[in-house]
PDB file of C-alpha atoms in Angstrom:
ATOM      1  CA  UNK A  10      14.258  13.732 -13.273  1.00 32.00           C
ATOM      2  CA  UNK A  11      14.327  14.043  -9.495  1.00 37.00           C
ATOM      3  CA  UNK A  12      15.941  11.221  -7.563  1.00 41.00           C
ATOM      4  CA  UNK A  13      13.471   8.769  -6.112  1.00 53.00           C
ATOM      5  CA  UNK A  14      12.997   8.600  -2.372  1.00 81.00           C
ATOM      6  CA  UNK A  15      14.825   5.640  -0.925  1.00 89.00           C
ATOM      7  CA  UNK A  16      11.669   4.688   0.965  1.00 91.00           C
ATOM      8  CA  UNK A  17       9.669   4.497  -2.263  1.00 92.00           C
ATOM      9  CA  UNK A  18      12.390   2.290  -3.770  1.00 92.00           C
ATOM     10  CA  UNK A  19      12.295   0.052  -0.699  1.00 95.00           C
ATOM     11  CA  UNK A  20       8.531  -0.351  -0.962  1.00 95.00           C
ATOM     12  CA  UNK A  21       8.562  -0.912  -4.711  1.00 93.00           C
ATOM     13  CA  UNK A  22      11.157  -3.645  -4.462  1.00 95.00           C
ATOM     14  CA  UNK A  23       9.511  -5.312  -1.467  1.00 96.00           C
ATOM     15  CA  UNK A  24       6.005  -5.288  -2.940  1.00 95.00           C
ATOM     16  CA  UNK A  25       7.379  -6.772  -6.169  1.00 93.00           C
ATOM     17  CA  UNK A  26       8.168  -9.937  -4.200  1.00 96.00           C
ATOM     18  CA  UNK A  27       4.424 -10.509  -3.700  1.00 96.00           C
ATOM     19  CA  UNK A  28       3.682 -10.415  -7.423  1.00 93.00           C
ATOM     20  CA  UNK A  29       4.466 -12.178 -10.670  1.00 91.00           C
ATOM     21  CA  UNK A  30       4.805 -11.377 -14.358  1.00 84.00           C
ATOM     22  CA  UNK A  31       4.936 -13.321 -17.571  1.00 82.00           C
ATOM     23  CA  UNK A  32       7.664 -11.677 -19.662  1.00 73.00           C
ATOM     24  CA  UNK A  33      10.292 -12.226 -18.540  1.00 76.00           C
ATOM     25  CA  UNK A  34       8.872 -14.944 -16.330  1.00 82.00           C
ATOM     26  CA  UNK A  35       9.059 -13.850 -12.698  1.00 88.00           C
ATOM     27  CA  UNK A  36       7.445 -15.129  -9.523  1.00 93.00           C
ATOM     28  CA  UNK A  37       8.232 -13.318  -6.290  1.00 95.00           C
ATOM     29  CA  UNK A  38       9.072 -15.553  -3.320  1.00 97.00           C
ATOM     30  CA  UNK A  39       6.060 -14.494  -1.257  1.00 98.00           C
ATOM     31  CA  UNK A  40       3.811 -15.127  -4.236  1.00 96.00           C
ATOM     32  CA  UNK A  41       5.483 -18.497  -4.804  1.00 96.00           C
ATOM     33  CA  UNK A  42       4.830 -19.444  -1.169  1.00 97.00           C
ATOM     34  CA  UNK A  43       1.154 -18.529  -1.592  1.00 97.00           C
ATOM     35  CA  UNK A  44       0.996 -15.336   0.467  1.00 98.00           C
ATOM     36  CA  UNK A  45      -1.735 -12.712   0.158  1.00 97.00           C
ATOM     37  CA  UNK A  46      -0.966  -9.394   1.861  1.00 97.00           C
ATOM     38  CA  UNK A  47      -2.420  -6.195   3.288  1.00 96.00           C
ATOM     39  CA  UNK A  48      -0.731  -2.877   4.099  1.00 94.00           C
ATOM     40  CA  UNK A  49      -0.746  -1.015   7.426  1.00 89.00           C
ATOM     41  CA  UNK A  50      -3.660  -2.895   8.928  1.00 90.00           C
ATOM     42  CA  UNK A  51      -4.698  -2.306  12.539  1.00 91.00           C
ATOM     43  CA  UNK A  52      -4.057  -5.478  14.557  1.00 93.00           C
ATOM     44  CA  UNK A  53      -4.424  -6.037  18.283  1.00 93.00           C
ATOM     45  CA  UNK A  54      -2.035  -7.614  20.763  1.00 93.00           C
ATOM     46  CA  UNK A  55      -3.250 -10.742  22.574  1.00 88.00           C
ATOM     47  CA  UNK A  56      -4.634 -10.144  26.086  1.00 83.00           C
ATOM     48  CA  UNK A  57      -3.876  -6.391  26.268  1.00 89.00           C
ATOM     49  CA  UNK A  58      -5.698  -5.301  23.107  1.00 88.00           C
ATOM     50  CA  UNK A  59      -2.978  -2.763  22.288  1.00 91.00           C
ATOM     51  CA  UNK A  60      -2.967  -1.847  18.622  1.00 93.00           C
ATOM     52  CA  UNK A  61      -0.129  -2.506  16.195  1.00 92.00           C
ATOM     53  CA  UNK A  62       0.021  -1.591  12.516  1.00 92.00           C
ATOM     54  CA  UNK A  63       2.860  -3.466  10.817  1.00 95.00           C
ATOM     55  CA  UNK A  64       3.817  -2.223   7.367  1.00 96.00           C
ATOM     56  CA  UNK A  65       2.768  -5.504   5.775  1.00 97.00           C
ATOM     57  CA  UNK A  66       0.841  -8.475   7.153  1.00 97.00           C
ATOM     58  CA  UNK A  67       0.451 -11.542   4.949  1.00 97.00           C
ATOM     59  CA  UNK A  68      -0.959 -15.038   5.195  1.00 97.00           C
ATOM     60  CA  UNK A  69      -0.798 -18.276   3.214  1.00 97.00           C
ATOM     61  CA  UNK A  70      -2.080 -21.832   3.685  1.00 96.00           C
ATOM     62  CA  UNK A  71       1.193 -22.709   5.448  1.00 96.00           C
ATOM     63  CA  UNK A  72       1.754 -19.694   7.712  1.00 97.00           C
ATOM     64  CA  UNK A  73       1.594 -15.952   8.249  1.00 97.00           C
ATOM     65  CA  UNK A  74       4.102 -13.136   8.590  1.00 97.00           C
ATOM     66  CA  UNK A  75       4.642  -9.467   9.315  1.00 98.00           C
ATOM     67  CA  UNK A  76       7.182  -7.285   7.523  1.00 98.00           C
ATOM     68  CA  UNK A  77       8.686  -4.044   8.783  1.00 97.00           C
ATOM     69  CA  UNK A  78      10.165  -1.814   6.060  1.00 96.00           C
ATOM     70  CA  UNK A  79      12.776   0.757   7.026  1.00 95.00           C
ATOM     71  CA  UNK A  80      15.612   2.798   5.555  1.00 92.00           C
ATOM     72  CA  UNK A  81      17.126   3.941   8.837  1.00 90.00           C
ATOM     73  CA  UNK A  82      20.090   2.379  10.619  1.00 92.00           C
ATOM     74  CA  UNK A  83      18.333   1.583  13.887  1.00 94.00           C
ATOM     75  CA  UNK A  84      17.463  -1.969  14.893  1.00 96.00           C
ATOM     76  CA  UNK A  85      13.790  -2.881  14.593  1.00 96.00           C
ATOM     77  CA  UNK A  86      14.144  -5.848  16.942  1.00 97.00           C
ATOM     78  CA  UNK A  87      11.852  -4.428  19.648  1.00 96.00           C
ATOM     79  CA  UNK A  88       9.086  -3.568  17.211  1.00 96.00           C
ATOM     80  CA  UNK A  89       9.342  -6.959  15.515  1.00 97.00           C
ATOM     81  CA  UNK A  90       9.278  -8.646  18.938  1.00 96.00           C
ATOM     82  CA  UNK A  91       5.972  -6.914  19.683  1.00 95.00           C
ATOM     83  CA  UNK A  92       4.483  -8.153  16.418  1.00 96.00           C
ATOM     84  CA  UNK A  93       4.886 -11.740  17.606  1.00 96.00           C
ATOM     85  CA  UNK A  94       2.193 -10.992  20.194  1.00 95.00           C
ATOM     86  CA  UNK A  95      -0.443 -10.037  17.590  1.00 96.00           C
ATOM     87  CA  UNK A  96      -3.676 -12.022  17.897  1.00 94.00           C
ATOM     88  CA  UNK A  97      -3.875 -14.155  14.728  1.00 94.00           C
ATOM     89  CA  UNK A  98      -7.678 -13.988  14.813  1.00 93.00           C
ATOM     90  CA  UNK A  99      -7.264 -10.423  13.498  1.00 93.00           C
ATOM     91  CA  UNK A 100      -6.295 -11.852  10.114  1.00 94.00           C
ATOM     92  CA  UNK A 101      -9.891 -12.746   9.346  1.00 94.00           C
ATOM     93  CA  UNK A 102     -10.869  -9.074   9.486  1.00 91.00           C
ATOM     94  CA  UNK A 103      -8.813  -8.479   6.354  1.00 92.00           C
ATOM     95  CA  UNK A 104      -9.704 -11.569   4.371  1.00 93.00           C
ATOM     96  CA  UNK A 105      -6.468 -13.345   5.287  1.00 96.00           C
ATOM     97  CA  UNK A 106      -6.189 -16.970   6.312  1.00 95.00           C
ATOM     98  CA  UNK A 107      -6.196 -17.405  10.095  1.00 96.00           C
ATOM     99  CA  UNK A 108      -3.482 -19.363  11.894  1.00 95.00           C
ATOM    100  CA  UNK A 109      -3.028 -20.219  15.564  1.00 92.00           C
ATOM    101  CA  UNK A 110       0.754 -19.778  15.564  1.00 94.00           C
ATOM    102  CA  UNK A 111       2.893 -16.680  16.075  1.00 95.00           C
ATOM    103  CA  UNK A 112       3.834 -14.890  12.838  1.00 97.00           C
ATOM    104  CA  UNK A 113       7.171 -15.094  11.108  1.00 98.00           C
ATOM    105  CA  UNK A 114       8.851 -11.683  11.377  1.00 98.00           C
ATOM    106  CA  UNK A 115      10.922 -10.069   8.641  1.00 98.00           C
ATOM    107  CA  UNK A 116      12.640  -6.690   8.276  1.00 98.00           C
ATOM    108  CA  UNK A 117      13.036  -5.404   4.714  1.00 98.00           C
ATOM    109  CA  UNK A 118      15.910  -2.973   4.124  1.00 97.00           C
ATOM    110  CA  UNK A 119      18.227  -1.502   1.498  1.00 95.00           C
ATOM    111  CA  UNK A 120      21.314  -2.264   3.616  1.00 94.00           C
ATOM    112  CA  UNK A 121      22.078  -4.670   6.441  1.00 93.00           C
ATOM    113  CA  UNK A 122      21.478  -3.705  10.080  1.00 95.00           C
ATOM    114  CA  UNK A 123      21.278  -6.084  13.036  1.00 95.00           C
ATOM    115  CA  UNK A 124      17.586  -6.659  13.765  1.00 97.00           C
ATOM    116  CA  UNK A 125      18.121  -9.286  16.433  1.00 96.00           C
ATOM    117  CA  UNK A 126      16.373 -12.649  16.211  1.00 97.00           C
ATOM    118  CA  UNK A 127      14.379 -11.797  13.118  1.00 98.00           C
ATOM    119  CA  UNK A 128      14.773 -12.662   9.449  1.00 98.00           C
ATOM    120  CA  UNK A 129      15.857  -9.953   7.047  1.00 98.00           C
ATOM    121  CA  UNK A 130      15.673  -9.279   3.325  1.00 98.00           C
ATOM    122  CA  UNK A 131      17.931  -6.740   1.626  1.00 97.00           C
ATOM    123  CA  UNK A 132      16.161  -5.528  -1.520  1.00 96.00           C
ATOM    124  CA  UNK A 133      18.633  -3.149  -3.107  1.00 92.00           C
ATOM    125  CA  UNK A 134      20.217  -4.176  -6.440  1.00 89.00           C
ATOM    126  CA  UNK A 135      20.433  -7.858  -5.516  1.00 94.00           C
ATOM    127  CA  UNK A 136      18.186  -9.625  -3.019  1.00 96.00           C
ATOM    128  CA  UNK A 137      19.980 -10.957   0.054  1.00 97.00           C
ATOM    129  CA  UNK A 138      18.168 -13.127   2.603  1.00 97.00           C
ATOM    130  CA  UNK A 139      19.479 -13.181   6.174  1.00 97.00           C
ATOM    131  CA  UNK A 140      18.563 -15.516   9.055  1.00 97.00           C
ATOM    132  CA  UNK A 141      16.125 -17.564   6.983  1.00 97.00           C
ATOM    133  CA  UNK A 142      16.544 -20.386   9.503  1.00 97.00           C
ATOM    134  CA  UNK A 143      14.394 -18.358  11.934  1.00 98.00           C
ATOM    135  CA  UNK A 144      11.330 -18.753   9.685  1.00 98.00           C
ATOM    136  CA  UNK A 145       8.837 -21.390  10.826  1.00 97.00           C
ATOM    137  CA  UNK A 146       7.088 -21.632   7.427  1.00 97.00           C
ATOM    138  CA  UNK A 147       9.233 -24.075   5.453  1.00 97.00           C
ATOM    139  CA  UNK A 148       7.605 -23.164   2.127  1.00 97.00           C
ATOM    140  CA  UNK A 149       8.459 -19.510   2.699  1.00 98.00           C
ATOM    141  CA  UNK A 150      11.993 -20.276   3.845  1.00 97.00           C
ATOM    142  CA  UNK A 151      12.717 -22.325   0.721  1.00 98.00           C
ATOM    143  CA  UNK A 152      11.125 -19.734  -1.589  1.00 97.00           C
ATOM    144  CA  UNK A 153      13.228 -16.918  -0.096  1.00 98.00           C
ATOM    145  CA  UNK A 154      16.460 -18.913  -0.197  1.00 97.00           C
ATOM    146  CA  UNK A 155      15.802 -19.869  -3.813  1.00 96.00           C
ATOM    147  CA  UNK A 156      15.180 -16.198  -4.650  1.00 95.00           C
ATOM    148  CA  UNK A 157      18.247 -14.882  -2.810  1.00 96.00           C
ATOM    149  CA  UNK A 158      20.769 -13.464  -5.279  1.00 95.00           C
ATOM    150  CA  UNK A 159      18.119 -12.313  -7.786  1.00 93.00           C
ATOM    151  CA  UNK A 160      19.061  -9.101  -9.612  1.00 92.00           C
ATOM    152  CA  UNK A 161      16.181  -6.656  -9.091  1.00 90.00           C
ATOM    153  CA  UNK A 162      17.541  -4.166 -11.614  1.00 87.00           C
ATOM    154  CA  UNK A 163      16.440  -6.510 -14.409  1.00 84.00           C
ATOM    155  CA  UNK A 164      12.828  -6.457 -13.278  1.00 82.00           C
ATOM    156  CA  UNK A 165      10.190  -3.853 -14.172  1.00 79.00           C
ATOM    157  CA  UNK A 166       9.286  -1.196 -11.636  1.00 81.00           C
ATOM    158  CA  UNK A 167       5.962  -1.196  -9.836  1.00 86.00           C
ATOM    159  CA  UNK A 168       5.231   2.544 -10.190  1.00 89.00           C
ATOM    160  CA  UNK A 169       4.223   3.260  -6.586  1.00 94.00           C
ATOM    161  CA  UNK A 170       4.722   6.967  -5.878  1.00 94.00           C
ATOM    162  CA  UNK A 171       2.650   7.373  -2.688  1.00 95.00           C
ATOM    163  CA  UNK A 172       2.573   5.388   0.541  1.00 93.00           C
ATOM    164  CA  UNK A 173      -0.146   5.374   3.225  1.00 89.00           C
ATOM    165  CA  UNK A 174       2.374   6.929   5.632  1.00 85.00           C
ATOM    166  CA  UNK A 175       3.698   9.558   3.190  1.00 88.00           C
ATOM    167  CA  UNK A 176       4.473  12.917   4.815  1.00 86.00           C
ATOM    168  CA  UNK A 177       3.880  16.296   3.215  1.00 86.00           C
ATOM    169  CA  UNK A 178       7.160  16.491   1.293  1.00 87.00           C
ATOM    170  CA  UNK A 179       6.824  12.873   0.156  1.00 90.00           C
ATOM    171  CA  UNK A 180       3.281  13.503  -1.054  1.00 94.00           C
ATOM    172  CA  UNK A 181       4.511  16.391  -3.197  1.00 95.00           C
ATOM    173  CA  UNK A 182       7.291  14.402  -4.803  1.00 94.00           C
ATOM    174  CA  UNK A 183       4.906  11.519  -5.396  1.00 94.00           C
ATOM    175  CA  UNK A 184       2.424  13.770  -7.178  1.00 96.00           C
ATOM    176  CA  UNK A 185       4.764  15.495  -9.658  1.00 96.00           C
ATOM    177  CA  UNK A 186       4.302  13.050 -12.555  1.00 95.00           C
ATOM    178  CA  UNK A 187       0.590  12.681 -11.788  1.00 97.00           C
ATOM    179  CA  UNK A 188      -0.015  16.447 -11.905  1.00 97.00           C
ATOM    180  CA  UNK A 189       1.919  16.744 -15.168  1.00 96.00           C
ATOM    181  CA  UNK A 190      -0.640  14.377 -16.717  1.00 96.00           C
ATOM    182  CA  UNK A 191      -3.346  16.978 -16.053  1.00 95.00           C
ATOM    183  CA  UNK A 192      -1.685  19.213 -18.649  1.00 94.00           C
ATOM    184  CA  UNK A 193      -1.481  16.544 -21.334  1.00 91.00           C
ATOM    185  CA  UNK A 194      -3.784  16.649 -24.411  1.00 90.00           C
ATOM    186  CA  UNK A 195      -7.187  15.100 -23.782  1.00 88.00           C
ATOM    187  CA  UNK A 196      -6.884  15.165 -19.991  1.00 91.00           C
ATOM    188  CA  UNK A 197     -10.153  15.725 -18.111  1.00 92.00           C
ATOM    189  CA  UNK A 198      -8.309  16.554 -14.926  1.00 95.00           C
ATOM    190  CA  UNK A 199      -7.934  14.486 -11.784  1.00 97.00           C
ATOM    191  CA  UNK A 200      -9.589  14.460  -8.384  1.00 97.00           C
ATOM    192  CA  UNK A 201      -7.563  14.058  -5.181  1.00 97.00           C
ATOM    193  CA  UNK A 202      -8.971  10.541  -4.795  1.00 97.00           C
ATOM    194  CA  UNK A 203      -7.888   9.618  -8.329  1.00 97.00           C
ATOM    195  CA  UNK A 204      -4.400  10.895  -7.520  1.00 97.00           C
ATOM    196  CA  UNK A 205      -4.297   8.719  -4.406  1.00 97.00           C
ATOM    197  CA  UNK A 206      -5.394   5.648  -6.357  1.00 96.00           C
ATOM    198  CA  UNK A 207      -2.859   6.280  -9.098  1.00 96.00           C
ATOM    199  CA  UNK A 208      -0.043   6.983  -6.648  1.00 96.00           C
ATOM    200  CA  UNK A 209      -0.693   3.827  -4.623  1.00 96.00           C
ATOM    201  CA  UNK A 210      -0.749   1.675  -7.766  1.00 93.00           C
ATOM    202  CA  UNK A 211      -0.557  -2.010  -6.712  1.00 90.00           C
ATOM    203  CA  UNK A 212      -1.011  -1.047  -3.068  1.00 93.00           C
ATOM    204  CA  UNK A 213      -4.441   0.447  -3.698  1.00 93.00           C
ATOM    205  CA  UNK A 214      -6.518  -2.673  -3.095  1.00 92.00           C
ATOM    206  CA  UNK A 215      -4.387  -3.537  -0.055  1.00 93.00           C
ATOM    207  CA  UNK A 216      -4.914  -0.208   1.765  1.00 92.00           C
ATOM    208  CA  UNK A 217      -7.976   0.419   3.932  1.00 89.00           C
ATOM    209  CA  UNK A 218     -10.546   3.150   3.303  1.00 90.00           C
ATOM    210  CA  UNK A 219      -9.465   5.120   6.382  1.00 90.00           C
ATOM    211  CA  UNK A 220      -5.888   5.415   5.133  1.00 91.00           C
ATOM    212  CA  UNK A 221      -7.107   6.482   1.695  1.00 93.00           C
ATOM    213  CA  UNK A 222      -9.355   9.170   3.168  1.00 94.00           C
ATOM    214  CA  UNK A 223      -6.455  10.552   5.214  1.00 94.00           C
ATOM    215  CA  UNK A 224      -4.227  10.506   2.133  1.00 95.00           C
ATOM    216  CA  UNK A 225      -6.901  12.288   0.103  1.00 96.00           C
ATOM    217  CA  UNK A 226      -7.025  15.111   2.668  1.00 95.00           C
ATOM    218  CA  UNK A 227      -3.237  15.382   2.614  1.00 95.00           C
ATOM    219  CA  UNK A 228      -3.211  15.530  -1.187  1.00 97.00           C
ATOM    220  CA  UNK A 229      -5.867  18.258  -1.133  1.00 97.00           C
ATOM    221  CA  UNK A 230      -3.779  20.360   1.262  1.00 96.00           C
ATOM    222  CA  UNK A 231      -0.653  20.048  -0.851  1.00 96.00           C
ATOM    223  CA  UNK A 232      -2.565  20.732  -4.053  1.00 96.00           C
ATOM    224  CA  UNK A 233      -3.925  23.904  -2.437  1.00 96.00           C
ATOM    225  CA  UNK A 234      -0.364  25.169  -2.033  1.00 94.00           C
ATOM    226  CA  UNK A 235       0.442  24.248  -5.624  1.00 95.00           C
ATOM    227  CA  UNK A 236      -2.696  25.844  -7.038  1.00 94.00           C
ATOM    228  CA  UNK A 237      -2.432  29.073  -5.038  1.00 94.00           C
ATOM    229  CA  UNK A 238       1.316  29.595  -5.320  1.00 93.00           C
ATOM    230  CA  UNK A 239       3.515  27.631  -7.730  1.00 94.00           C
ATOM    231  CA  UNK A 240       0.904  27.091 -10.474  1.00 94.00           C
ATOM    232  CA  UNK A 241      -1.354  30.030  -9.738  1.00 93.00           C
ATOM    233  CA  UNK A 242      -3.223  30.946 -12.917  1.00 91.00           C
ATOM    234  CA  UNK A 243      -2.536  27.590 -14.555  1.00 92.00           C
ATOM    235  CA  UNK A 244      -4.403  25.163 -12.289  1.00 95.00           C
ATOM    236  CA  UNK A 245      -7.871  25.369 -10.770  1.00 95.00           C
ATOM    237  CA  UNK A 246     -10.298  23.241  -8.763  1.00 96.00           C
ATOM    238  CA  UNK A 247     -13.699  22.578 -10.341  1.00 95.00           C
ATOM    239  CA  UNK A 248     -16.931  22.052  -8.482  1.00 95.00           C
ATOM    240  CA  UNK A 249     -16.785  18.294  -9.048  1.00 95.00           C
ATOM    241  CA  UNK A 250     -13.493  18.127  -7.163  1.00 96.00           C
ATOM    242  CA  UNK A 251     -11.230  17.745 -10.187  1.00 97.00           C
ATOM    243  CA  UNK A 252      -8.070  19.761 -10.744  1.00 97.00           C
ATOM    244  CA  UNK A 253      -7.887  21.053 -14.321  1.00 95.00           C
ATOM    245  CA  UNK A 254      -5.868  23.588 -16.331  1.00 93.00           C
ATOM    246  CA  UNK A 255      -7.267  27.110 -16.344  1.00 92.00           C
ATOM    247  CA  UNK A 256      -8.289  28.882 -19.511  1.00 84.00           C
ATOM    248  CA  UNK A 257      -4.936  30.659 -19.394  1.00 82.00           C
ATOM    249  CA  UNK A 258      -3.069  27.423 -20.106  1.00 84.00           C
ATOM    250  CA  UNK A 259      -2.003  26.916 -23.708  1.00 81.00           C
ATOM    251  CA  UNK A 260      -0.259  23.748 -24.739  1.00 81.00           C
ATOM    252  CA  UNK A 261       3.265  24.712 -25.756  1.00 84.00           C
ATOM    253  CA  UNK A 262       6.670  23.169 -24.972  1.00 85.00           C
ATOM    254  CA  UNK A 263       7.848  26.322 -23.197  1.00 89.00           C
ATOM    255  CA  UNK A 264       4.703  26.439 -21.063  1.00 87.00           C
ATOM    256  CA  UNK A 265       5.012  22.781 -20.129  1.00 91.00           C
ATOM    257  CA  UNK A 266       8.656  23.401 -19.277  1.00 92.00           C
ATOM    258  CA  UNK A 267       7.690  26.232 -16.915  1.00 92.00           C
ATOM    259  CA  UNK A 268       5.021  24.053 -15.302  1.00 94.00           C
ATOM    260  CA  UNK A 269       7.494  21.217 -14.849  1.00 94.00           C
ATOM    261  CA  UNK A 270       9.995  23.602 -13.264  1.00 95.00           C
ATOM    262  CA  UNK A 271       7.327  24.986 -10.921  1.00 94.00           C
ATOM    263  CA  UNK A 272       6.373  21.451  -9.891  1.00 95.00           C
ATOM    264  CA  UNK A 273       9.980  20.652  -9.025  1.00 93.00           C
ATOM    265  CA  UNK A 274      10.190  23.803  -6.901  1.00 93.00           C
ATOM    266  CA  UNK A 275       6.957  22.832  -5.132  1.00 94.00           C
ATOM    267  CA  UNK A 276       8.118  19.262  -4.578  1.00 91.00           C
ATOM    268  CA  UNK A 277      11.600  19.961  -3.258  1.00 86.00           C
ATOM    269  CA  UNK A 278      11.013  23.098  -1.202  1.00 73.00           C
ATOM    270  CA  UNK A 279       8.170  23.240   1.317  1.00 51.00           C
ATOM    271  CA  UNK A 280       8.266  26.824   2.511  1.00 46.00           C
ATOM    272  CA  UNK A 281       4.485  27.080   2.482  1.00 45.00           C
ATOM    273  CA  UNK A 282       3.558  24.674   5.290  1.00 44.00           C
ATOM    274  CA  UNK A 283      -0.217  24.737   5.480  1.00 41.00           C
ATOM    275  CA  UNK A 284      -0.961  23.601   9.009  1.00 43.00           C
ATOM    276  CA  UNK A 285       1.923  23.056  11.446  1.00 40.00           C
ATOM    277  CA  UNK A 286      -0.473  21.303  13.826  1.00 42.00           C
ATOM    278  CA  UNK A 287      -1.160  18.587  11.239  1.00 42.00           C
ATOM    279  CA  UNK A 288       0.719  15.473  12.434  1.00 40.00           C
ATOM    280  CA  UNK A 289       1.464  14.614   8.818  1.00 38.00           C
ATOM    281  CA  UNK A 290       3.287  17.871   8.260  1.00 35.00           C
ATOM    282  CA  UNK A 291       6.912  17.810   9.302  1.00 29.00           C
ATOM    283  CA  UNK A 292       9.923  20.062   8.928  1.00 30.00           C
ATOM    284  CA  UNK A 293       9.362  22.864   6.457  1.00 30.00           C
ATOM    285  CA  UNK A 294      12.544  22.083   4.581  1.00 30.00           C
ATOM    286  CA  UNK A 295      10.826  18.880   3.501  1.00 31.00           C
ATOM    287  CA  UNK A 296      13.820  16.727   4.356  1.00 31.00           C
ATOM    288  CA  UNK A 297      13.211  14.977   7.619  1.00 35.00           C
ATOM    289  CA  UNK A 298      11.243  11.854   8.497  1.00 38.00           C
ATOM    290  CA  UNK A 299      12.585   8.783  10.207  1.00 40.00           C
ATOM    291  CA  UNK A 300      13.096   7.041   6.895  1.00 38.00           C
ATOM    292  CA  UNK A 301      13.206  10.212   4.834  1.00 38.00           C
ATOM    293  CA  UNK A 302      14.793  11.737   1.807  1.00 32.00           C
ATOM    294  CA  UNK A 303      18.372  11.132   0.792  1.00 34.00           C
ATOM    295  CA  UNK A 304      19.341  13.035  -2.402  1.00 31.00           C
ATOM    296  CA  UNK A 305      21.525  10.536  -4.192  1.00 34.00           C
ATOM    297  CA  UNK A 306      21.339   8.044  -7.008  1.00 33.00           C
ATOM    298  CA  UNK A 307      19.036   5.491  -5.441  1.00 31.00           C
ATOM    299  CA  UNK A 308      16.726   4.515  -8.275  1.00 32.00           C
ATOM    300  CA  UNK A 309      17.363   0.845  -7.728  1.00 30.00           C
ATOM    301  CA  UNK A 310      14.779  -0.464 -10.177  1.00 33.00           C
ATOM    302  CA  UNK A 311      14.416  -0.424 -13.928  1.00 32.00           C
ATOM    303  CA  UNK A 312      12.210   2.103 -15.699  1.00 33.00           C
ATOM    304  CA  UNK A 313      10.157  -0.516 -17.539  1.00 38.00           C
ATOM    305  CA  UNK A 314       6.541   0.497 -16.740  1.00 35.00           C
ATOM    306  CA  UNK A 315       5.040  -2.934 -17.425  1.00 38.00           C
ATOM    307  CA  UNK A 316       3.141  -3.827 -14.283  1.00 36.00           C
ATOM    308  CA  UNK A 317       3.136  -7.027 -12.296  1.00 39.00           C
ATOM    309  CA  UNK A 318       0.075  -9.195 -11.971  1.00 44.00           C
ATOM    310  CA  UNK A 319      -1.357  -9.839  -8.553  1.00 44.00           C
TER     311      UNK A 319
END
């Protein structure tokens, strides 16, 4: 199995903190503090109207917050500073509780970096909370401090494989397991939109329609490369928009092995870049976004597929 992107791991472990499960009993600190959240929402700055899109914005009866998620080693202090100027009236546009105060600001990372006067959560193997005293919401501060030291490796994985900001190479890696399902017995194929919904998993209801439409187009472009090159003759696009096996496909372990190998080649080499002018398409070696791919053992969560409840 290919190593997971560190950015996917970061998102999986952060989003888990907004959810709960029954067995074993688990309540994430944001859930415990009563926070509902949205992902990459467009919010405006007070007075100037400039737009900001924090990775996560969340609100509860006792306060609201923004979270920046990053795997790089650069401080996010300036960006987090700008989030404090967001007009809280924007929250109502996304069904979140409106507050008059400035938001609490948090940076979520896999390793510690100085993010200035902002709180920080490290969500690698064990949760570490830094600068909790900077949080104005007392319920949130206590929930995070109580959760600090929790071993995330004992919790089930939220199977997110796509993010709203996924680039071309990340989209491919996120689709590998989803495409393999198309070749399983009884499969009726999958549309690009179904792939987006499945890849987003728990994030799906928290992502706006515009982001999903953009992701759908990106998936379609990457699937075009797969269909016309790596799986040519084995995968086709039907008139209803679903990708299905061709009549040439015959279920056999050797065939599935070849398909799996072709998918890995497609996912980890991006020599066929479709449209260099597409802002979502980056370096053709598929290895270079700000918080991009690092090929090492970074699957920091368990493989238990049992999902969390919202």
